[in-house]
PDB file of C-alpha atoms in Angstrom:
ATOM      1  CA  MET R   1      -2.120   7.727 -85.589  1.00 70.00           C
ATOM      2  CA  LYS R   2      -3.667   4.370 -84.757  1.00 87.00           C
ATOM      3  CA  LEU R   3      -0.224   2.909 -84.047  1.00 87.00           C
ATOM      4  CA  ILE R   4       0.498   5.604 -81.446  1.00 86.00           C
ATOM      5  CA  SER R   5      -2.764   5.009 -79.600  1.00 85.00           C
ATOM      6  CA  PHE R   6      -2.069   1.262 -79.721  1.00 85.00           C
ATOM      7  CA  MET R   7       1.362   1.695 -78.125  1.00 81.00           C
ATOM      8  CA  VAL R   8      -0.031   4.056 -75.492  1.00 81.00           C
ATOM      9  CA  HIS R   9      -2.727   1.488 -74.699  1.00 80.00           C
ATOM     10  CA  ARG R  10      -0.076  -1.232 -74.362  1.00 81.00           C
ATOM     11  CA  MET R  11       1.994   0.872 -71.960  1.00 75.00           C
ATOM     12  CA  TRP R  12      -1.098   1.872 -69.968  1.00 77.00           C
ATOM     13  CA  SER R  13      -2.224  -1.761 -69.638  1.00 74.00           C
ATOM     14  CA  LEU R  14       1.237  -2.768 -68.409  1.00 73.00           C
ATOM     15  CA  THR R  15       1.319  -0.119 -65.671  1.00 77.00           C
ATOM     16  CA  PRO R  16      -1.039  -1.822 -63.134  1.00 77.00           C
ATOM     17  CA  GLY R  17       0.978  -5.040 -63.369  1.00 79.00           C
ATOM     18  CA  LEU R  18       4.150  -3.054 -62.732  1.00 79.00           C
ATOM     19  CA  LEU R  19       2.581  -1.389 -59.682  1.00 81.00           C
ATOM     20  CA  ASP R  20       1.466  -4.779 -58.362  1.00 85.00           C
ATOM     21  CA  PHE R  21       5.015  -6.084 -58.811  1.00 85.00           C
ATOM     22  CA  VAL R  22       6.531  -3.130 -56.920  1.00 85.00           C
ATOM     23  CA  GLY R  23       3.905  -3.469 -54.175  1.00 84.00           C
ATOM     24  CA  LEU R  24       4.677  -7.170 -53.906  1.00 86.00           C
ATOM     25  CA  ILE R  25       8.372  -6.402 -53.334  1.00 89.00           C
ATOM     26  CA  LEU R  26       7.728  -3.568 -50.874  1.00 87.00           C
ATOM     27  CA  PHE R  27       5.146  -5.411 -48.779  1.00 84.00           C
ATOM     28  CA  ASN R  28       6.746  -8.835 -48.852  1.00 73.00           C
TER      29      ASN R  28
END
């Protein structure tokens, strides 16, 4: 159970960086 929450936390923490990357491409 702890492993699942850890992986979800990893994915969730990566999402803002991904959005910043997409925004950087779109608004370049």
